[in-house]
PDB file of C-alpha atoms in Angstrom:
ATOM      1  CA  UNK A   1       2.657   9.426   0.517  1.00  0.00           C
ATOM      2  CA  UNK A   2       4.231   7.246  -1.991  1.00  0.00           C
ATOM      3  CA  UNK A   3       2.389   5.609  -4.954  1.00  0.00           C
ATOM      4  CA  UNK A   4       3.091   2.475  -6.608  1.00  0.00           C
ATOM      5  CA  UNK A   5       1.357   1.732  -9.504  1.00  0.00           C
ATOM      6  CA  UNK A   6       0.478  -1.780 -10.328  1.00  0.00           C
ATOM      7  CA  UNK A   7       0.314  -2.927 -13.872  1.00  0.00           C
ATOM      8  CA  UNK A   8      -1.253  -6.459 -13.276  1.00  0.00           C
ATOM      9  CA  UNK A   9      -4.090  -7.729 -15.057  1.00  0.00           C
ATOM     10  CA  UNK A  10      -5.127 -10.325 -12.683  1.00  0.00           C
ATOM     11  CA  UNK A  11      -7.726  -8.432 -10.723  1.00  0.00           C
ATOM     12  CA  UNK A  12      -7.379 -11.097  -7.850  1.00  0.00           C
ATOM     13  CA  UNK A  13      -3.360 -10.993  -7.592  1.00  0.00           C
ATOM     14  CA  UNK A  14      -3.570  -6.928  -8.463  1.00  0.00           C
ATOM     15  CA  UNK A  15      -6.597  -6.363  -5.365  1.00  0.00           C
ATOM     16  CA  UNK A  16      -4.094  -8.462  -2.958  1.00  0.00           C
ATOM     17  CA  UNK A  17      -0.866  -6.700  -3.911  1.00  0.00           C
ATOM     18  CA  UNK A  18      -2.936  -3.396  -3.324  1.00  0.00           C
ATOM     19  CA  UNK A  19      -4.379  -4.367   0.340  1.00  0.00           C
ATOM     20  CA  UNK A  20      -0.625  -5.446   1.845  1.00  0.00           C
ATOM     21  CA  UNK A  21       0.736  -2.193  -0.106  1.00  0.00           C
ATOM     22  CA  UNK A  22      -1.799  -0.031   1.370  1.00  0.00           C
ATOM     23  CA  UNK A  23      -1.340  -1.600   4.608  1.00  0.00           C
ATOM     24  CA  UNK A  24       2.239  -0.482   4.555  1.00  0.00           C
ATOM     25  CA  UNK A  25       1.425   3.005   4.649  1.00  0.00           C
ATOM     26  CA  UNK A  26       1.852   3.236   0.985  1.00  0.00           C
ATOM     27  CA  UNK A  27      -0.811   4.100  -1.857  1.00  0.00           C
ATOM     28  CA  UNK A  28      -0.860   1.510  -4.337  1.00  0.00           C
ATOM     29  CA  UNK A  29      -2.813   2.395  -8.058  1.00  0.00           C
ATOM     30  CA  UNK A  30      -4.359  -0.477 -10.452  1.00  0.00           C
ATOM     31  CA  UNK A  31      -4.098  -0.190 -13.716  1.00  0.00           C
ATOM     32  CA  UNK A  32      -7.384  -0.440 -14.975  1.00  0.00           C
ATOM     33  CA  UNK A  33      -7.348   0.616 -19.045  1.00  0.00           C
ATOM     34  CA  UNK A  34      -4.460  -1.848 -20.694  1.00  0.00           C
ATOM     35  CA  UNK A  35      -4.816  -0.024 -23.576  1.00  0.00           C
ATOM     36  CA  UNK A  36      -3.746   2.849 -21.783  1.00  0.00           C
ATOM     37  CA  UNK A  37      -0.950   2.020 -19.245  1.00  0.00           C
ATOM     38  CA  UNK A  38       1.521   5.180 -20.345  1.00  0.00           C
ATOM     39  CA  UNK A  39      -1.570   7.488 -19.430  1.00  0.00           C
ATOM     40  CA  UNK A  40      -2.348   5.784 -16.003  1.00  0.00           C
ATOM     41  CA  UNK A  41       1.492   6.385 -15.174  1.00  0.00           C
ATOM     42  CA  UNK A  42       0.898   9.701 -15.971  1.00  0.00           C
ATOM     43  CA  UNK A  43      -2.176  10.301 -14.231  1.00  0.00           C
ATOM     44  CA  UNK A  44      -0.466   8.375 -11.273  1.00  0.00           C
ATOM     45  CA  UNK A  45       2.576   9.884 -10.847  1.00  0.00           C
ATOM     46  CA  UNK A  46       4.282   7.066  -9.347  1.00  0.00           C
ATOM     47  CA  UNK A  47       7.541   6.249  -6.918  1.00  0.00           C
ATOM     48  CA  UNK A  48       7.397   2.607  -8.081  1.00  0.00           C
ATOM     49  CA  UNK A  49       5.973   0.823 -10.907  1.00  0.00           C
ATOM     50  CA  UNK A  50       5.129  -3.165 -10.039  1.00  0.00           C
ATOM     51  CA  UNK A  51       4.894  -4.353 -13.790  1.00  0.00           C
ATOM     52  CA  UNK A  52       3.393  -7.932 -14.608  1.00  0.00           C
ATOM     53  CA  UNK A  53       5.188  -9.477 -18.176  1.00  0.00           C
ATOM     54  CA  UNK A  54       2.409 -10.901 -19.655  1.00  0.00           C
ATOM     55  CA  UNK A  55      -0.306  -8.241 -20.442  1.00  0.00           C
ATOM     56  CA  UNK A  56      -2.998  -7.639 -22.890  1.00  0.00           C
ATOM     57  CA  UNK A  57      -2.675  -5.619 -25.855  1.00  0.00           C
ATOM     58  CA  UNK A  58       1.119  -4.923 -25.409  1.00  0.00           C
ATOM     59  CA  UNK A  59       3.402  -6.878 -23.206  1.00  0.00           C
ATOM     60  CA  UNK A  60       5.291  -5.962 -20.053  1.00  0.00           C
ATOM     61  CA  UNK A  61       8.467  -4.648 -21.850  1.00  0.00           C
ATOM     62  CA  UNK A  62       6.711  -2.729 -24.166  1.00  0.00           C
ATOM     63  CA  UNK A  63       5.390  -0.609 -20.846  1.00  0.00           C
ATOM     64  CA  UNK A  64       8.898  -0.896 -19.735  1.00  0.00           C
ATOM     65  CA  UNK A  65      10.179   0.925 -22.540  1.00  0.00           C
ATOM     66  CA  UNK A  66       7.716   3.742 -23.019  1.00  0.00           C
ATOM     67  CA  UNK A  67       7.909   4.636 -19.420  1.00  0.00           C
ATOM     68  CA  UNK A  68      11.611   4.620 -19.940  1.00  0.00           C
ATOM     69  CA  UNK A  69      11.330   7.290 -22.609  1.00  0.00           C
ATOM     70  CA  UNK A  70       9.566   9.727 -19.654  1.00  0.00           C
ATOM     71  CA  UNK A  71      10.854   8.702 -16.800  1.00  0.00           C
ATOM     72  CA  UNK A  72      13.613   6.902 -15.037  1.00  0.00           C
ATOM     73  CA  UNK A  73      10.995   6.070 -12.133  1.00  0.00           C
ATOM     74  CA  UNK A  74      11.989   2.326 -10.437  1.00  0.00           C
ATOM     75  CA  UNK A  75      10.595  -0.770 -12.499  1.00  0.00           C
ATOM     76  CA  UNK A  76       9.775  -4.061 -10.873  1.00  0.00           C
ATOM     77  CA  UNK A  77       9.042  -6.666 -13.195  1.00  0.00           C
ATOM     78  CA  UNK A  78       6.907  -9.590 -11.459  1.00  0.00           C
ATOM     79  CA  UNK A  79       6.379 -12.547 -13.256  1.00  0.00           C
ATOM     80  CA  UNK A  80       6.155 -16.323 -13.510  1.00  0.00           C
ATOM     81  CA  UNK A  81       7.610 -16.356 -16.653  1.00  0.00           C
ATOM     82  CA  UNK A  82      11.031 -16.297 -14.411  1.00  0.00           C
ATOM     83  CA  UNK A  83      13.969 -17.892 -16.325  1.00  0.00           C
ATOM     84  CA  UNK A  84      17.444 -16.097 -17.458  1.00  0.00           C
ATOM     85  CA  UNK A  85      15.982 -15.082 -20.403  1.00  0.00           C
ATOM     86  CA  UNK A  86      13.407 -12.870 -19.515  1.00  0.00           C
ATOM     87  CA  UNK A  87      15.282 -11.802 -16.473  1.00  0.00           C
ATOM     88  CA  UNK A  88      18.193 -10.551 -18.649  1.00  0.00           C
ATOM     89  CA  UNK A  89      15.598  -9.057 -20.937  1.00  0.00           C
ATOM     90  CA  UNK A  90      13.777  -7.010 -18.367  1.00  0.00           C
ATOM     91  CA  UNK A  91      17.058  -5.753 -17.056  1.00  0.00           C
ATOM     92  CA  UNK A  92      18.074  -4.534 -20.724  1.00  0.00           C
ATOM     93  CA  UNK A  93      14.986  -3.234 -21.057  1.00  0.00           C
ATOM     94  CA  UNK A  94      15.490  -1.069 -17.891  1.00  0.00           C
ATOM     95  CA  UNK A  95      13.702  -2.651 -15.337  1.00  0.00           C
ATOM     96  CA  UNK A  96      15.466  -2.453 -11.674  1.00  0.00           C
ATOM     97  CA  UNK A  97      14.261  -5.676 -10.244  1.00  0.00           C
ATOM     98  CA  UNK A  98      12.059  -8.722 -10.929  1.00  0.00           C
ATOM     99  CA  UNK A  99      10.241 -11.141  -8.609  1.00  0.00           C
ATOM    100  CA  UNK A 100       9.194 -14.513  -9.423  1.00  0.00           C
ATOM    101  CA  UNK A 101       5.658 -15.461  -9.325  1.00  0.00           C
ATOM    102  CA  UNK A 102       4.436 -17.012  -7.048  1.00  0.00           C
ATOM    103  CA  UNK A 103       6.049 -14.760  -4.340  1.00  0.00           C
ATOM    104  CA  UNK A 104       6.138 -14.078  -0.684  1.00  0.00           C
ATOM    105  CA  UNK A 105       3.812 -10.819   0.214  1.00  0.00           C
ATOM    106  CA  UNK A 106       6.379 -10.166   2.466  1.00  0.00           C
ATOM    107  CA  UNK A 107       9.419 -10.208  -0.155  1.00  0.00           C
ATOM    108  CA  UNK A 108       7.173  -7.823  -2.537  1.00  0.00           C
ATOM    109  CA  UNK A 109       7.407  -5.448   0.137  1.00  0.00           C
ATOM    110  CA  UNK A 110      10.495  -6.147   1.052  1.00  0.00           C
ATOM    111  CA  UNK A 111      12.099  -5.322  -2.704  1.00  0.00           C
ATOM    112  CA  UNK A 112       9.927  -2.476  -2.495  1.00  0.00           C
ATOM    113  CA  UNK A 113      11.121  -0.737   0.378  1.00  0.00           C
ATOM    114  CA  UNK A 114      14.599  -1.289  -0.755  1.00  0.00           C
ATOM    115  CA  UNK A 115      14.137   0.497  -4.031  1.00  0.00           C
ATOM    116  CA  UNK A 116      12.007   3.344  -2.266  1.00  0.00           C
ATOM    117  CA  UNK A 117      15.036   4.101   0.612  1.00  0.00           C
ATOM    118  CA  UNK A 118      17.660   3.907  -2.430  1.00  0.00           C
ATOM    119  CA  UNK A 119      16.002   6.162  -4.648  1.00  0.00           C
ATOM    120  CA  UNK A 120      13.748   8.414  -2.455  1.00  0.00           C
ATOM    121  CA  UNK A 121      14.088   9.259   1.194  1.00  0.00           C
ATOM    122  CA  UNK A 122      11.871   6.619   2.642  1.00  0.00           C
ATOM    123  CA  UNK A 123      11.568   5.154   5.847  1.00  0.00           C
ATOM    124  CA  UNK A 124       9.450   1.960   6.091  1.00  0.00           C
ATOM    125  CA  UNK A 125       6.171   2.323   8.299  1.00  0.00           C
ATOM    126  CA  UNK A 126       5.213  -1.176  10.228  1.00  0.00           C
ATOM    127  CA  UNK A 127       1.965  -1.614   9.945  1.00  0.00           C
ATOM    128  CA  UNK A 128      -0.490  -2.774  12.919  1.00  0.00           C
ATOM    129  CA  UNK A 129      -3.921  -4.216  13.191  1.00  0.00           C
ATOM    130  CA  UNK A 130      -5.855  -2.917  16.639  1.00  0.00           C
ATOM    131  CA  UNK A 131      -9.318  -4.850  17.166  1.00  0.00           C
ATOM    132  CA  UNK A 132     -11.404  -5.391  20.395  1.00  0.00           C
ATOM    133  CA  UNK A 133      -8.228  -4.042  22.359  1.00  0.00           C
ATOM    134  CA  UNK A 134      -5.907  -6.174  20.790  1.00  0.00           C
ATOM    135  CA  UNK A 135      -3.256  -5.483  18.387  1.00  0.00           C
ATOM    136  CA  UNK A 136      -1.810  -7.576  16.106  1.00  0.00           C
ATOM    137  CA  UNK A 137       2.130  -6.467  15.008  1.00  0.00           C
ATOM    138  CA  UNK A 138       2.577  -8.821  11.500  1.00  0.00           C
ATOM    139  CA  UNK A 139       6.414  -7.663  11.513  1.00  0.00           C
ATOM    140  CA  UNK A 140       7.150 -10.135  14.868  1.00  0.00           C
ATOM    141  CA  UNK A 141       4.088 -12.168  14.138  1.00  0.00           C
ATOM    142  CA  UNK A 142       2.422 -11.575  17.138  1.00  0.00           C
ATOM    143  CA  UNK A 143      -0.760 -10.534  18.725  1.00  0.00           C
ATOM    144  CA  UNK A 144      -0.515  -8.427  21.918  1.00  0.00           C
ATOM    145  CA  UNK A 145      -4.141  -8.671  24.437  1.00  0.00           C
ATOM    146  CA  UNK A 146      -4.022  -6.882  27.601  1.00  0.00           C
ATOM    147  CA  UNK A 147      -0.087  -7.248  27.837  1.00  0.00           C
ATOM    148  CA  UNK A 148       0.119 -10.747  26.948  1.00  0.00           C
ATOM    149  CA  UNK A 149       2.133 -11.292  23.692  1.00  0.00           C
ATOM    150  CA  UNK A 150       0.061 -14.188  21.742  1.00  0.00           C
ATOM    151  CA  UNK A 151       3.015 -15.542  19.145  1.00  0.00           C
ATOM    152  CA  UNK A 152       1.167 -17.056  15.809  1.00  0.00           C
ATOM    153  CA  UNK A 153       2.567 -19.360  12.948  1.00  0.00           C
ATOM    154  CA  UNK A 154       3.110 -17.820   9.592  1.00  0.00           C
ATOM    155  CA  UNK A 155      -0.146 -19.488   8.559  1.00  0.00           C
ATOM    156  CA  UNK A 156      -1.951 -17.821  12.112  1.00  0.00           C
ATOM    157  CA  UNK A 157      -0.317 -14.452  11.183  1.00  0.00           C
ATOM    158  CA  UNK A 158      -1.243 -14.979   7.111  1.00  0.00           C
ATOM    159  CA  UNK A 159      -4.932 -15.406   8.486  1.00  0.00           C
ATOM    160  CA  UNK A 160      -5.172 -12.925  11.178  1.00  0.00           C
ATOM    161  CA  UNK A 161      -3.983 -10.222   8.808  1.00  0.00           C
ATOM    162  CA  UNK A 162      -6.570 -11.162   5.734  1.00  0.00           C
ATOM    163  CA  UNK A 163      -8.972 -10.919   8.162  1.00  0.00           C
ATOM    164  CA  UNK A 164      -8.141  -7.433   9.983  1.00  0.00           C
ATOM    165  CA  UNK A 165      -7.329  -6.213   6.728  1.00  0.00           C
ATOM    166  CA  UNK A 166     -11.275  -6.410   5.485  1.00  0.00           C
ATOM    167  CA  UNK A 167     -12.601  -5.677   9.389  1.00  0.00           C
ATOM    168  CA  UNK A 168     -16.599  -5.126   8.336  1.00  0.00           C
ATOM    169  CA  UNK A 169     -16.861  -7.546   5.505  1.00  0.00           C
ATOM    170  CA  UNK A 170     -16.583 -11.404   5.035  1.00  0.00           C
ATOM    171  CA  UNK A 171     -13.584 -12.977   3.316  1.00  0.00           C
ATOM    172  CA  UNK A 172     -14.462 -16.059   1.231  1.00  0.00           C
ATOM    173  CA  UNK A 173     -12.321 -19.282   1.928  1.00  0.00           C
ATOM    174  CA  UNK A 174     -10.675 -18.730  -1.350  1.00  0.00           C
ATOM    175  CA  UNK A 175      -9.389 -15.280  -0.360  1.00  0.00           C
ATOM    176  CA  UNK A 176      -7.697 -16.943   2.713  1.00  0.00           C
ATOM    177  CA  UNK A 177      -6.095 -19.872   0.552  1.00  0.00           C
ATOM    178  CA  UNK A 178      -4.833 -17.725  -1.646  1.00  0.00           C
ATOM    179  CA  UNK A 179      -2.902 -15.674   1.319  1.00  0.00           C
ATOM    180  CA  UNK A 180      -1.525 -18.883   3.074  1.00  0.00           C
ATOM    181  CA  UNK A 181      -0.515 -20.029  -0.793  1.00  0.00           C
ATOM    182  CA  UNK A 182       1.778 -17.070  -0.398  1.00  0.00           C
ATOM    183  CA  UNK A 183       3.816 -19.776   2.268  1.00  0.00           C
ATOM    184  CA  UNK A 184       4.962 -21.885  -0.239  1.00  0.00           C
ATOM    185  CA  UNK A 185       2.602 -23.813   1.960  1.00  0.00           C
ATOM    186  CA  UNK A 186      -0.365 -26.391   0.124  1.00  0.00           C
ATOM    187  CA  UNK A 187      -3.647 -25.562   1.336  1.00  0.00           C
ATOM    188  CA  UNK A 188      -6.819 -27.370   0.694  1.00  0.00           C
ATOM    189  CA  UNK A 189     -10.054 -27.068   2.327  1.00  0.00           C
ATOM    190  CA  UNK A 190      -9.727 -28.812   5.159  1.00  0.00           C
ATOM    191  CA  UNK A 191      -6.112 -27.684   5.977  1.00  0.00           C
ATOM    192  CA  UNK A 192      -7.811 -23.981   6.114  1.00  0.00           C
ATOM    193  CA  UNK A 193     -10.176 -25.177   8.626  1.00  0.00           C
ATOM    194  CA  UNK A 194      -7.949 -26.884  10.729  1.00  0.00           C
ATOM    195  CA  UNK A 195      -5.734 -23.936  10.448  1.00  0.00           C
ATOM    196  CA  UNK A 196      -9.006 -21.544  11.230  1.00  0.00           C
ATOM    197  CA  UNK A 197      -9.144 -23.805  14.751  1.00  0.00           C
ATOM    198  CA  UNK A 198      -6.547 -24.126  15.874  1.00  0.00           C
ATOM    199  CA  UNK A 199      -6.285 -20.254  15.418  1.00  0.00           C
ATOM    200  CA  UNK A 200      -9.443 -19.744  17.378  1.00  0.00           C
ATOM    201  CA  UNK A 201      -8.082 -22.035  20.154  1.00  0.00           C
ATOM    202  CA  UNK A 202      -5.355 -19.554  20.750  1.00  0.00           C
ATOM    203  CA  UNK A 203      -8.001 -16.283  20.779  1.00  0.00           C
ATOM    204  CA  UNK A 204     -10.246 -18.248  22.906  1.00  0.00           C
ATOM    205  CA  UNK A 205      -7.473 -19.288  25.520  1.00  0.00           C
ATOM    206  CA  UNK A 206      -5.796 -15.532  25.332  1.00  0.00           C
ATOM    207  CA  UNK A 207      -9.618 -14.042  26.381  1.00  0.00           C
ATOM    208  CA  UNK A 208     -10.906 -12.957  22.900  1.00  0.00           C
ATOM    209  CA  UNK A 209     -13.818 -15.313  22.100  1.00  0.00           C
ATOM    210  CA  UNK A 210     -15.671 -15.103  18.897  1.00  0.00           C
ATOM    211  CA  UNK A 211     -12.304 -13.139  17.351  1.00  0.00           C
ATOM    212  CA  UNK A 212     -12.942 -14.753  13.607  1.00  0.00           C
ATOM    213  CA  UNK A 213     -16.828 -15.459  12.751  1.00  0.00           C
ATOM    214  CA  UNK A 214     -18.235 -17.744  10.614  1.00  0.00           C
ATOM    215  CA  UNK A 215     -20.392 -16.313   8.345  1.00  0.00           C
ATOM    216  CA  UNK A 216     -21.610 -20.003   6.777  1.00  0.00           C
ATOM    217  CA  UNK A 217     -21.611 -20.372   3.112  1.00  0.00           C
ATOM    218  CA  UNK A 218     -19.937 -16.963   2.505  1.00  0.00           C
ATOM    219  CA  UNK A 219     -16.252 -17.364   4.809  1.00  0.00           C
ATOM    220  CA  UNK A 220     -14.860 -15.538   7.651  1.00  0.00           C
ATOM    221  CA  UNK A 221     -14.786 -12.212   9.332  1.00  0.00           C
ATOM    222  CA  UNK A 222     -13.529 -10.078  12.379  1.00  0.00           C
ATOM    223  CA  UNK A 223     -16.454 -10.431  15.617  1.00  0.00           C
TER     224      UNK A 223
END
């Protein structure tokens, strides 16, 4: 299996990278110690390192440049400190790639897999969601129920997959904003909600009542 380490200190951004990573067949590592960085590579042993710019202690190109002493492993810089600058920088300093904060889940992995097939032998996994008999392909954006193919909006497919990514636990309203931020997309509360119907509208009319439960106070979950 190939690891990717993540060097993020935002546990929020870091826990969400990890889940659509993970999803992917891959095995994605946080970087918990940012004192220590050089030793969780080495503990680690990754394919890919997703490196965030701004960091405690020492910044991202320090990192950059000690791994570079060890290893010539691929280096994603992600960042919303995005201009020339610190583009150029990060390429001098040996990175192979940088991604502008915010950024598309789907892009990540995208830039990714890219770097894994050019460096390794890798061939991409699609990932799939099964629940209650139905299955739910992100790739085409679509949910399949007893041979019917359900098609979703990005926003649909952005909250079906939060969801079926945490089946057993509740996801807070925040969690789910955050995801359909990823869209480029402004969502407040009441867009989520509307969004969260209408979604439900579609389960309920393909034969899967009670799909996404309400768990009041707390957010959503899987039924």
């Amino acid at each position: 299996m190939y690891r990717i380490l993540l060097v993020e200190d935002d546990p929020v951004i870091a826990g969400a990278m990890k889940q659509h990573i993970d999803s992917w067949g891959l095995e994605a590592h946080c970087v918990e110690d940012f004192h220590e960085v050089l030793a969780a590579f080495r503990a680690v042993d990754p394919h890919l390192v997703l490196m965030d710019l701004a960091l405690p202690f020492f910044n991202g190109y320090h990192w950059c440049g000690e791994i570079r002493k060890i290893s010539s492993v691929p280096i994603v810089f992600v960042s919303s400190a995005a201009d020339n600058m610190n583009m150029v920088m990060a390429m001098n300093m040996g990175a192979d790639d940088f991604i502008a904060k915010p950024f598309d889940m789907n892009v990540l992995m995208a830039k990714i897999q890219a770097l894994l097939r050019r460096s390794y032998d890798y061939v991409a996994q699609s990932p799939s969601y099964e629940h209650r008999g139905a299955v739910f392909h992100p790739e085409d954006a679509s949910l399949v129920y007893q041979g019917e193919k359900i098609p979703l909006t990005k926003n649909d497919c952005r909250i079906l997959q939060t969801l079926l990514e945490h089946q057993g636990t509740v996801v807070s309203r925040d969690t789910l904003m955050m995801r359909l931020w990823e869209t480029d997309s402004f969502i407040d509360e009441n867009t989520l909600t509307v969004n969260i119907a209408r979604l439900r509208r579609k389960l309920d009319a393909a034969g899967l009542p009670e799909f996404i439960v309400t768990k009041k106070g707390m957010g959503y979950m899987i039924g």
